Amino acid sequence: MSNIIESATLNDIALYLQREESLDSDSAQAAAQQVLTNFIEMRNKGLIKGWYFDDLGHLELLPTDSIQSWIDQTK
């Protein structure tokens, strides 16, 4: 999974938001655009490598190695 950079597209996220948040299509597209903008900012700051949908269909973030190490230390 460490090779995932961006496997959930804008449309994938919009459909997910429609289903999970009961948003209409236009609202889901706008919300998905904001989600992607935030993900890109997080990636640019070195917090995440990417994002993806897991086997259960949940939208997940893939932390960078340094952030994952910090997470593991706080457990």
mmCIF file of N, CA and C in Angstrom, residues 10 28-41:
data_model
loop_
_atom_site.group_PDB
_atom_site.id
_atom_site.type_symbol
_atom_site.label_atom_id
_atom_site.label_comp_id
_atom_site.label_asym_id
_atom_site.label_seq_id
_atom_site.Cartn_x
_atom_site.Cartn_y
_atom_site.Cartn_z
ATOM 1 N N LEU A 10 -11.731 12.568 -7.592
ATOM 2 C CA LEU A 10 -12.764 13.530 -7.210
ATOM 3 C C LEU A 10 -14.150 12.909 -7.315
ATOM 4 N N ALA A 28 -22.213 17.281 -3.235
ATOM 5 C CA ALA A 28 -21.172 16.268 -3.082
ATOM 6 C C ALA A 28 -19.942 16.631 -3.902
ATOM 7 N N GLN A 29 -20.124 17.144 -5.099
ATOM 8 C CA GLN A 29 -18.983 17.556 -5.927
ATOM 9 C C GLN A 29 -18.218 18.698 -5.269
ATOM 10 N N ALA A 30 -18.939 19.683 -4.731
ATOM 11 C CA ALA A 30 -18.288 20.810 -4.062
ATOM 12 C C ALA A 30 -17.540 20.345 -2.819
ATOM 13 N N ALA A 31 -18.161 19.482 -2.044
ATOM 14 C CA ALA A 31 -17.523 18.961 -0.831
ATOM 15 C C ALA A 31 -16.313 18.117 -1.185
ATOM 16 N N ALA A 32 -16.422 17.318 -2.226
ATOM 17 C CA ALA A 32 -15.301 16.474 -2.657
ATOM 18 C C ALA A 32 -14.121 17.333 -3.105
ATOM 19 N N GLN A 33 -14.404 18.431 -3.765
ATOM 20 C CA GLN A 33 -13.325 19.335 -4.186
ATOM 21 C C GLN A 33 -12.609 19.896 -2.968
ATOM 22 N N GLN A 34 -13.349 20.250 -1.928
ATOM 23 C CA GLN A 34 -12.728 20.760 -0.700
ATOM 24 C C GLN A 34 -11.904 19.668 -0.015
ATOM 25 N N VAL A 35 -12.432 18.453 0.004
ATOM 26 C CA VAL A 35 -11.695 17.324 0.595
ATOM 27 C C VAL A 35 -10.375 17.134 -0.147
ATOM 28 N N LEU A 36 -10.416 17.116 -1.467
ATOM 29 C CA LEU A 36 -9.186 16.936 -2.255
ATOM 30 C C LEU A 36 -8.201 18.069 -2.021
ATOM 31 N N THR A 37 -8.695 19.279 -1.944
ATOM 32 C CA THR A 37 -7.826 20.428 -1.664
ATOM 33 C C THR A 37 -7.118 20.236 -0.329
ATOM 34 N N ASN A 38 -7.869 19.797 0.679
ATOM 35 C CA ASN A 38 -7.280 19.560 1.999
ATOM 36 C C ASN A 38 -6.269 18.412 1.966
ATOM 37 N N PHE A 39 -6.585 17.341 1.247
ATOM 38 C CA PHE A 39 -5.653 16.221 1.123
ATOM 39 C C PHE A 39 -4.351 16.675 0.459
ATOM 40 N N ILE A 40 -4.459 17.452 -0.585
ATOM 41 C CA ILE A 40 -3.273 17.939 -1.296
ATOM 42 C C ILE A 40 -2.429 18.814 -0.373
ATOM 43 N N GLU A 41 -3.083 19.670 0.428
ATOM 44 C CA GLU A 41 -2.347 20.491 1.399
ATOM 45 C C GLU A 41 -1.619 19.607 2.404
#
